[in-house]
PDB file of C-alpha atoms in Angstrom:
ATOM      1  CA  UNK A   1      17.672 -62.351 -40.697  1.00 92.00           C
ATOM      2  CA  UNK A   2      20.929 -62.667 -39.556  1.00 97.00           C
ATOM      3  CA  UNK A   3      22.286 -61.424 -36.080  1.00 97.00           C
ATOM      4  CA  UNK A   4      24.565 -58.457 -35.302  1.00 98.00           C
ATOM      5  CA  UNK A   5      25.327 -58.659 -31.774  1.00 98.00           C
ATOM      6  CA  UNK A   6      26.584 -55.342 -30.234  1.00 98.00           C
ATOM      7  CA  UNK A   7      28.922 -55.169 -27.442  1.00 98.00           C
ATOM      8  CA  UNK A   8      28.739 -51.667 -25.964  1.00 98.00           C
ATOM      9  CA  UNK A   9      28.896 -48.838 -23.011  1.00 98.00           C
ATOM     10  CA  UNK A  10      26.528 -46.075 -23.224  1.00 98.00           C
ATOM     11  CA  UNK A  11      29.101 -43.923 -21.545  1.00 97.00           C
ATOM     12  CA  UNK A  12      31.463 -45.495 -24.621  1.00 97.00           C
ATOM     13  CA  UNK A  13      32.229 -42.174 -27.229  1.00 97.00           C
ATOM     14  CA  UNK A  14      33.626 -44.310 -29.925  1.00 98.00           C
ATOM     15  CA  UNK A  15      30.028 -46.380 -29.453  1.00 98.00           C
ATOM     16  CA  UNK A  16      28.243 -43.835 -29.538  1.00 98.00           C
ATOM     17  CA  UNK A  17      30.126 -43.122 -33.271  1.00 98.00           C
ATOM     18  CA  UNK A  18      30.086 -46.208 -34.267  1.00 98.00           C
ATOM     19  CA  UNK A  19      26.186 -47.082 -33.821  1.00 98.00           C
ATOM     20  CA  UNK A  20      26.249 -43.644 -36.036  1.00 98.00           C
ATOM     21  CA  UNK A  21      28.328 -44.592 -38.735  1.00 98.00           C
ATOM     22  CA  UNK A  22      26.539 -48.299 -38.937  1.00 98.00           C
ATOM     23  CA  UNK A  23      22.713 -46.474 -38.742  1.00 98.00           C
ATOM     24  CA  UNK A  24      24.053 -44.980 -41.959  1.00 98.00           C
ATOM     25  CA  UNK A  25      24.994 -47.995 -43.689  1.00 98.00           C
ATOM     26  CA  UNK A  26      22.068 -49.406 -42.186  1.00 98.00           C
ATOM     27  CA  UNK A  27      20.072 -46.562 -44.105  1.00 98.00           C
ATOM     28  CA  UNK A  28      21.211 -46.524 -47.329  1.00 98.00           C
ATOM     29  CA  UNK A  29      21.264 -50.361 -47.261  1.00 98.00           C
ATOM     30  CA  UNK A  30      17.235 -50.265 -46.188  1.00 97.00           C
ATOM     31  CA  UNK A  31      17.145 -54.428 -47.364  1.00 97.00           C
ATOM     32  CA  UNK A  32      19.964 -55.186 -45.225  1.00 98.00           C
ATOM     33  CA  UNK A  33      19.375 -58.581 -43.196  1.00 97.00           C
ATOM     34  CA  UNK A  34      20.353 -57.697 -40.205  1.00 98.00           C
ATOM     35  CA  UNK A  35      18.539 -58.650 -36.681  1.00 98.00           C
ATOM     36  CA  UNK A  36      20.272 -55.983 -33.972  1.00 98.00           C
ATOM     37  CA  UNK A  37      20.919 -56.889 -30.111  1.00 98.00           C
ATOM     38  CA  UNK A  38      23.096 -54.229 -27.588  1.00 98.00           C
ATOM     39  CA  UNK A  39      24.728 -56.730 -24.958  1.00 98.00           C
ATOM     40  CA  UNK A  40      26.460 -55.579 -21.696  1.00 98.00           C
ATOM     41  CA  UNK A  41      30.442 -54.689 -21.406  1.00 98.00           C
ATOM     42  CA  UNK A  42      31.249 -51.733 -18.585  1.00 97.00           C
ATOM     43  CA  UNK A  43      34.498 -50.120 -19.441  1.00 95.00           C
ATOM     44  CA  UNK A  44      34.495 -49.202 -15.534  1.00 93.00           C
ATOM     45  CA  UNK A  45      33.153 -51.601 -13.900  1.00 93.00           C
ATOM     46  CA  UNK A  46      34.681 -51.293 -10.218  1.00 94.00           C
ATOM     47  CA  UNK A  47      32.746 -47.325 -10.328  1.00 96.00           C
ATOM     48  CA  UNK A  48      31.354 -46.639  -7.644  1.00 95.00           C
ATOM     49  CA  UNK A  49      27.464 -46.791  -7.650  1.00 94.00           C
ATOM     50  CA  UNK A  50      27.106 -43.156  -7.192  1.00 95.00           C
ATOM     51  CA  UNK A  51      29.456 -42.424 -10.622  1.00 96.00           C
ATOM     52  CA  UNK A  52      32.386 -40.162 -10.461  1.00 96.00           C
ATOM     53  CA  UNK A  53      33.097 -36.134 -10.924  1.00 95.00           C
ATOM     54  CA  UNK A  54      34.194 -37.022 -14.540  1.00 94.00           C
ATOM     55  CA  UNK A  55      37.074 -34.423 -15.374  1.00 92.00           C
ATOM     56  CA  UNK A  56      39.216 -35.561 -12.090  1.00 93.00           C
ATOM     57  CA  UNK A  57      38.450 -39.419 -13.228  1.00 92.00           C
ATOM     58  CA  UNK A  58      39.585 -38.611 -16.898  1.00 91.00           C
ATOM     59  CA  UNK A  59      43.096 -36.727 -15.658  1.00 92.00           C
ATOM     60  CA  UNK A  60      43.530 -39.823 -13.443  1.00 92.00           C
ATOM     61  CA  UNK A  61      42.982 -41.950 -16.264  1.00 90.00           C
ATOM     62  CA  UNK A  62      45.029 -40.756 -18.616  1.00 91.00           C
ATOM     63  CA  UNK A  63      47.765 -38.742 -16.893  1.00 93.00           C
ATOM     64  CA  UNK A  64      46.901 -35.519 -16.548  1.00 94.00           C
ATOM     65  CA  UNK A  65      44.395 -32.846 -17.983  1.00 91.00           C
ATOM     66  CA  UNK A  66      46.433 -32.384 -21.541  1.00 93.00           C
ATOM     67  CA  UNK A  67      46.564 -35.785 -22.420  1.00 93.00           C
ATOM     68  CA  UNK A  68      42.907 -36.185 -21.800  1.00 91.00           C
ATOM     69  CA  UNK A  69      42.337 -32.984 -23.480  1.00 90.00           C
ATOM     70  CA  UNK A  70      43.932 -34.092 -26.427  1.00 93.00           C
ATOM     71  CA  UNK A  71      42.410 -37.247 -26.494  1.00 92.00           C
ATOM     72  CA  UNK A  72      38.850 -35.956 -26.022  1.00 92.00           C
ATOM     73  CA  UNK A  73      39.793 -33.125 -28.866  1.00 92.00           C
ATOM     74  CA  UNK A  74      40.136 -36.366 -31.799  1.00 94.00           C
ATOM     75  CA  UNK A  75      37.032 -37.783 -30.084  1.00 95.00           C
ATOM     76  CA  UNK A  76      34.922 -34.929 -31.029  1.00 94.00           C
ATOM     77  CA  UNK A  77      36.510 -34.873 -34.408  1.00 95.00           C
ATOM     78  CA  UNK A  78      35.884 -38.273 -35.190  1.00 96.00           C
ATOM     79  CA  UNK A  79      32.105 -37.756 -33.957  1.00 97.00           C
ATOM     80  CA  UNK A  80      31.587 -34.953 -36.148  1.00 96.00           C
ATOM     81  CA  UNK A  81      33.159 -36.602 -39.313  1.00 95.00           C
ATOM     82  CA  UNK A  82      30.490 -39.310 -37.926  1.00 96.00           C
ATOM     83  CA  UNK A  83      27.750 -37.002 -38.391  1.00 96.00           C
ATOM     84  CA  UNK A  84      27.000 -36.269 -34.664  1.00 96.00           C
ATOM     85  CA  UNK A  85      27.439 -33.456 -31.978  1.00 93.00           C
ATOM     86  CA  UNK A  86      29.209 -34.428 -28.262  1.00 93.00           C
ATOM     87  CA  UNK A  87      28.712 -32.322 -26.490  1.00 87.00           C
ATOM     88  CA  UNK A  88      31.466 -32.971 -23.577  1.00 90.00           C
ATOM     89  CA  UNK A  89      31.737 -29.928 -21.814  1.00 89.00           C
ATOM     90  CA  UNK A  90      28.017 -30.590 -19.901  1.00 91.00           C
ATOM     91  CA  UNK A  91      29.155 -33.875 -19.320  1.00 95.00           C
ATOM     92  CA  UNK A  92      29.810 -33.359 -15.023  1.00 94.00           C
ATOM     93  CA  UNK A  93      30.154 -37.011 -13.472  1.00 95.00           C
ATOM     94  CA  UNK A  94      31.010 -40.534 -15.329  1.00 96.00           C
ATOM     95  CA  UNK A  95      28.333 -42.614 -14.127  1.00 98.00           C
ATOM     96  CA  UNK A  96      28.188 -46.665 -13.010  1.00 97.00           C
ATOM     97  CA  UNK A  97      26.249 -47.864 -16.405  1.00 98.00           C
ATOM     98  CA  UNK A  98      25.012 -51.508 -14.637  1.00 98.00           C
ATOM     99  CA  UNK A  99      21.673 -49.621 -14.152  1.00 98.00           C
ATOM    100  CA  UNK A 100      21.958 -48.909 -17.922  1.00 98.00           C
ATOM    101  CA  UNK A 101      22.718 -51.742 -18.893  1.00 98.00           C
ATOM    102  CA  UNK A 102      19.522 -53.295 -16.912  1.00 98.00           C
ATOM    103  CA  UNK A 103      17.514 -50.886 -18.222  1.00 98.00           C
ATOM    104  CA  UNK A 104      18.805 -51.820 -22.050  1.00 98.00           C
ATOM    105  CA  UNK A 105      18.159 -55.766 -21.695  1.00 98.00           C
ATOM    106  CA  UNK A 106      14.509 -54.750 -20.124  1.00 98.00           C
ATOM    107  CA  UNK A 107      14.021 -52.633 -23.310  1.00 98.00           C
ATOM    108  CA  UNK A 108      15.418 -55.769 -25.749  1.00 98.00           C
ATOM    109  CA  UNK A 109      12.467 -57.914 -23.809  1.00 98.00           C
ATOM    110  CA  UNK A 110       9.645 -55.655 -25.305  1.00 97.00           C
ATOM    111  CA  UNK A 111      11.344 -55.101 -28.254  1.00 97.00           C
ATOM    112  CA  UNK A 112      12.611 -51.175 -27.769  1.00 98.00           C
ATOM    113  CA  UNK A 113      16.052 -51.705 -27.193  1.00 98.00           C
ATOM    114  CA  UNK A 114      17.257 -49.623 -30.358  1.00 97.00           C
ATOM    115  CA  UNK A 115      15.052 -46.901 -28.815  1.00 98.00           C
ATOM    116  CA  UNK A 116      16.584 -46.798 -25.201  1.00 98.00           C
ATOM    117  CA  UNK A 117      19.850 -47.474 -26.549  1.00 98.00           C
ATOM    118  CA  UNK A 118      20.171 -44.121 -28.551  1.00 98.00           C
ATOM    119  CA  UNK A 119      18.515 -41.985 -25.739  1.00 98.00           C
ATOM    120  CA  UNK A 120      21.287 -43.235 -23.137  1.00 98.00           C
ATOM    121  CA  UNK A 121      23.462 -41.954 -26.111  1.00 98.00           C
ATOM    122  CA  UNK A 122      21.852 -38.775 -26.569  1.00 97.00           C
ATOM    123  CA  UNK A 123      21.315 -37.654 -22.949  1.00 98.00           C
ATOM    124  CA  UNK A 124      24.730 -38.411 -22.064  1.00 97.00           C
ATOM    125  CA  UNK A 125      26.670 -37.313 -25.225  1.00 97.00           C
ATOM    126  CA  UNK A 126      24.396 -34.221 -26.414  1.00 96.00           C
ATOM    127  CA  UNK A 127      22.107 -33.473 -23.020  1.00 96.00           C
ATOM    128  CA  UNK A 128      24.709 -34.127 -20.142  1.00 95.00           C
ATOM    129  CA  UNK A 129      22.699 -36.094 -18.194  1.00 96.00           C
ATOM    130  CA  UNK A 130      23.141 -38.661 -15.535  1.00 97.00           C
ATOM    131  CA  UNK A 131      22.176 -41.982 -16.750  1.00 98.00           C
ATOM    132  CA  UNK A 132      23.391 -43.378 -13.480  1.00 97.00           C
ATOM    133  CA  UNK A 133      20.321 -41.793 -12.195  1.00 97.00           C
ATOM    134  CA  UNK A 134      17.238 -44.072 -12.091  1.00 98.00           C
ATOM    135  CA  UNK A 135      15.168 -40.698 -12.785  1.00 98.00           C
ATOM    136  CA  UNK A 136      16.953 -40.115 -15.731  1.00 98.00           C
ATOM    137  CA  UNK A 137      16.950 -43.611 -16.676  1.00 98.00           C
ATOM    138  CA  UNK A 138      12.340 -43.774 -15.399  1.00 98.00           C
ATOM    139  CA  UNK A 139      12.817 -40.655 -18.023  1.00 98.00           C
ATOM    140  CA  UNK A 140      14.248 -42.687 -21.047  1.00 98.00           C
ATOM    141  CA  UNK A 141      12.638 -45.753 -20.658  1.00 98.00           C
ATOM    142  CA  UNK A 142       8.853 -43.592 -20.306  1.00 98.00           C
ATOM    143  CA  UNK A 143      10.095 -41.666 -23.602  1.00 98.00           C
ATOM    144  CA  UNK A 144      10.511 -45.503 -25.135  1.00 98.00           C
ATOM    145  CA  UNK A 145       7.210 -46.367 -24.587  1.00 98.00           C
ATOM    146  CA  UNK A 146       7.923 -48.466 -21.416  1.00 98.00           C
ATOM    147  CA  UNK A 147       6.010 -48.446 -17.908  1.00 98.00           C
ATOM    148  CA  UNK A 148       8.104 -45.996 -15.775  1.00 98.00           C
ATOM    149  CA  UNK A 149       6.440 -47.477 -12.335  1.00 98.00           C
ATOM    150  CA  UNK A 150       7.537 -50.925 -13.786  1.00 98.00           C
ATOM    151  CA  UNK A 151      10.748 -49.380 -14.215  1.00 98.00           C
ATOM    152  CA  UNK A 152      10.953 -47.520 -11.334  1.00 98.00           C
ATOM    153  CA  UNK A 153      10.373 -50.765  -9.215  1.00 98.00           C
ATOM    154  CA  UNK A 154      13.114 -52.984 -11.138  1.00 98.00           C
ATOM    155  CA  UNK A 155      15.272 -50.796 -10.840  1.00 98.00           C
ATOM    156  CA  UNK A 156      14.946 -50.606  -6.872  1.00 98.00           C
ATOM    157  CA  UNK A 157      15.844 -53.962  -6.578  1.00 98.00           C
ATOM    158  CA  UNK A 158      18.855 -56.096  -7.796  1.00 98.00           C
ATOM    159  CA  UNK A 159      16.690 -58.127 -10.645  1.00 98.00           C
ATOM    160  CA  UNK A 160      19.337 -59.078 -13.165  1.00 98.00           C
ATOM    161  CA  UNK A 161      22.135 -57.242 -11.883  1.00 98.00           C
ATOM    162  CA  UNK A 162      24.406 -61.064 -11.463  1.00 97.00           C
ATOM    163  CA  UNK A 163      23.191 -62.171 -15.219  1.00 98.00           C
ATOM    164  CA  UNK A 164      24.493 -59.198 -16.914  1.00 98.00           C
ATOM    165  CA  UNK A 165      27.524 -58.826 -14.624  1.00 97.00           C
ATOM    166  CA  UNK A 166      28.074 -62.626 -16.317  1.00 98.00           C
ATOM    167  CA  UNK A 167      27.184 -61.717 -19.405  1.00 97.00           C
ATOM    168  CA  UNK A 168      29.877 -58.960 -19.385  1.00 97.00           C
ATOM    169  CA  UNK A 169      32.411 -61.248 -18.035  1.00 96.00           C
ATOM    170  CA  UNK A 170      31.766 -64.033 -20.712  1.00 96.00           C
ATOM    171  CA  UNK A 171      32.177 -61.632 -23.395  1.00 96.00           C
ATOM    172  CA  UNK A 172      35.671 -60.548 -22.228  1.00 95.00           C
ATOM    173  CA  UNK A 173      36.335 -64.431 -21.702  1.00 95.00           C
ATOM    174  CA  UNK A 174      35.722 -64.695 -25.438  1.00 90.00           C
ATOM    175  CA  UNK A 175      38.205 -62.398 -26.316  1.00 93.00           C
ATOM    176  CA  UNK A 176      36.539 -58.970 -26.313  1.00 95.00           C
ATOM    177  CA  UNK A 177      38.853 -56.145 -24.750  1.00 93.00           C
ATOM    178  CA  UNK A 178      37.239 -52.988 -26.194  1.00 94.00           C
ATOM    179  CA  UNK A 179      34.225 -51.508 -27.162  1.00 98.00           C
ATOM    180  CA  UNK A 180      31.985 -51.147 -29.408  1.00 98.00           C
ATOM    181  CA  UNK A 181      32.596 -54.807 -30.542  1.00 98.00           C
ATOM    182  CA  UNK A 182      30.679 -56.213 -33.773  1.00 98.00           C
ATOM    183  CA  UNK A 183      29.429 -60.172 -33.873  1.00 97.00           C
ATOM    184  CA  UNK A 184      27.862 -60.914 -37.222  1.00 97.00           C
ATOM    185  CA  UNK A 185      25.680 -64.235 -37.303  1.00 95.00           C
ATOM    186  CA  UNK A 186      27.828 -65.330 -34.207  1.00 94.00           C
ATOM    187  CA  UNK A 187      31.445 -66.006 -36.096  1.00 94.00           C
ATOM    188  CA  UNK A 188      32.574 -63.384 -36.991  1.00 95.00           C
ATOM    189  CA  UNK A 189      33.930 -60.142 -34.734  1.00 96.00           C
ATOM    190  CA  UNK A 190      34.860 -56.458 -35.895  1.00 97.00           C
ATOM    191  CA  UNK A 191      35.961 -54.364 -33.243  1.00 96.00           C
ATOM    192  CA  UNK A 192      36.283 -50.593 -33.290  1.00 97.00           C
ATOM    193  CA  UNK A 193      33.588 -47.647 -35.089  1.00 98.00           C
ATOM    194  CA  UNK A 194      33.477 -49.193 -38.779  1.00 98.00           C
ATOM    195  CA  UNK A 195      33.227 -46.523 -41.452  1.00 98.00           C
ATOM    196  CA  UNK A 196      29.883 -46.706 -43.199  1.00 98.00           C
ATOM    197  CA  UNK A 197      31.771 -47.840 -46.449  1.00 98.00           C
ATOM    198  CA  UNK A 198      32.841 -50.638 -44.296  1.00 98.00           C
ATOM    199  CA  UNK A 199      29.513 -52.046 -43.350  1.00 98.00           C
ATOM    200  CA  UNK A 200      27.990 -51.097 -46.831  1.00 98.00           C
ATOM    201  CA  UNK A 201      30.609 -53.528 -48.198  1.00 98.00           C
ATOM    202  CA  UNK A 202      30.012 -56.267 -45.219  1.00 98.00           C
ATOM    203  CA  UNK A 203      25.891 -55.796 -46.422  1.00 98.00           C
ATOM    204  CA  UNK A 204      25.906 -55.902 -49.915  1.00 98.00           C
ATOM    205  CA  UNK A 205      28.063 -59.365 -49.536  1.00 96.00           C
ATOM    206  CA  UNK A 206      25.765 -60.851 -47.017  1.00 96.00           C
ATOM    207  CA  UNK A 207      22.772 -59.971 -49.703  1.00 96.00           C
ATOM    208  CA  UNK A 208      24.831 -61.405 -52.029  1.00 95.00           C
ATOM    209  CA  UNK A 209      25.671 -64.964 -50.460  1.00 93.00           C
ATOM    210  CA  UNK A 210      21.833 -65.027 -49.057  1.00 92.00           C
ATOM    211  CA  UNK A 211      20.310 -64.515 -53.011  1.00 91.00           C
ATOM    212  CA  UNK A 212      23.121 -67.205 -54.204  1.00 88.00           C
ATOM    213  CA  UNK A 213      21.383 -69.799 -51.318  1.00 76.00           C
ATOM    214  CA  UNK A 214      17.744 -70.791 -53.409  1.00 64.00           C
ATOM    215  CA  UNK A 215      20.439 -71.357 -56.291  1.00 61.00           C
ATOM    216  CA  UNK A 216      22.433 -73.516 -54.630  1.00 54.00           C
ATOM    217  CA  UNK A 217      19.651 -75.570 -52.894  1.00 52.00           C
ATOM    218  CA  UNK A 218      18.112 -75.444 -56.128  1.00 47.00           C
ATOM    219  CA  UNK A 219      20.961 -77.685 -57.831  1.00 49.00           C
ATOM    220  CA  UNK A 220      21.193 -80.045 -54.854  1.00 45.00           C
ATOM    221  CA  UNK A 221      17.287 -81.065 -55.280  1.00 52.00           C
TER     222      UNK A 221
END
């Protein structure tokens, strides 16, 4: 297997249409030999812990209701070209994801990350829910098959709340500035929502360099 390490935001649009567009390379490519990890990178990390009313943080951010309008308008274009519904109109308050986050490494330790991962997308994109919430986030993780009063009672406390914040911070260190960001068997980086032709074409050449390996250990021997 070889590793595709995913830096992402589950408040992140473009990450949201990018884990679409690669789930559909993924499919059609169902021998593909990739092992898949979600790391930690807050686009808004100095949010307050009780989130934001998310249309007056939007006009803030980008000037003023049109421009974020506008922007928001190729969003939703780009996400249905993608295959997906946003849904951004439910969407009230733009939460602090570190609780997210915490809940998405938890989920990578018992091997449901991919799970959790696209429920934060869906409630936040499609359901307009809080996933700053921990009852939203008790919700997801029960609906992944984890313990909700283990949950519940992490999430209370500050258990690796300084390892992710470092993880984040190492990962902009290293040079990445946006999100979603794509490490493939730790060398090489795409940043950005890949088309599906893209990572169909990154696939079949992996698959081809791993089948050439035997051959070339073959004539070493």
């Amino acid at each position: 297997m070889i590793r595709l390490d995913i830096f992402s935001d589950p408040i992140c649009p473009w990450c949201f249409i990018g884990k679409a567009l690669l789930d559909r390379a993924l499919e059609s490519r169902p021998d593909h030999p990739f092992s898949v990890a979600w790391h930690p990178f807050q686009l808004n990390p100095d949010m307050p812990a009780e989130g934001a009313d998310r249309r007056s943080y939007l006009e803030a951010k980008f000037g003023g209701k049109q421009q974020a309008v506008a922007i928001y308008a190729r969003v939703e274009q780009a996400a249905k070209a993608a295959g997906i519904e946003i849904d951004f109109s439910t969407i009230q308050r733009t939460p602090n994801t570190m609780n997210a986050h915490r809940l998405i490494h938890w989920a990578g330790l018992e091997g449901r990350q991919a799970a959790v991962v696209a429920a934060l997308f869906r409630a936040y994109f499609q359901e307009g829910r809080d996933i700053g919430s921990d009852d939203t986030l008790i919700a997801i993780a029960q609906s992944a098959g984890m313990d909700p009063t283990a949950t519940e009672r992490l999430l209370a406390t500050d258990a690796d709340r300084t390892d992710l914040a470092a993880r984040d911070a190492d990962a902009r260190q290293k040079g990445v500035t946006g999100v979603p960001a794509f490490l493939i068997a730790q060398q090489y980086m795409m940043s950005g929502a890949q088309p599906v032709e893209t990572w169909q074409q990154v696939i079949d050449e992996l698959l081809a360099t791993i089948a050439q390996e035997p051959q070339t250990r073959s004539s070493l021997d």
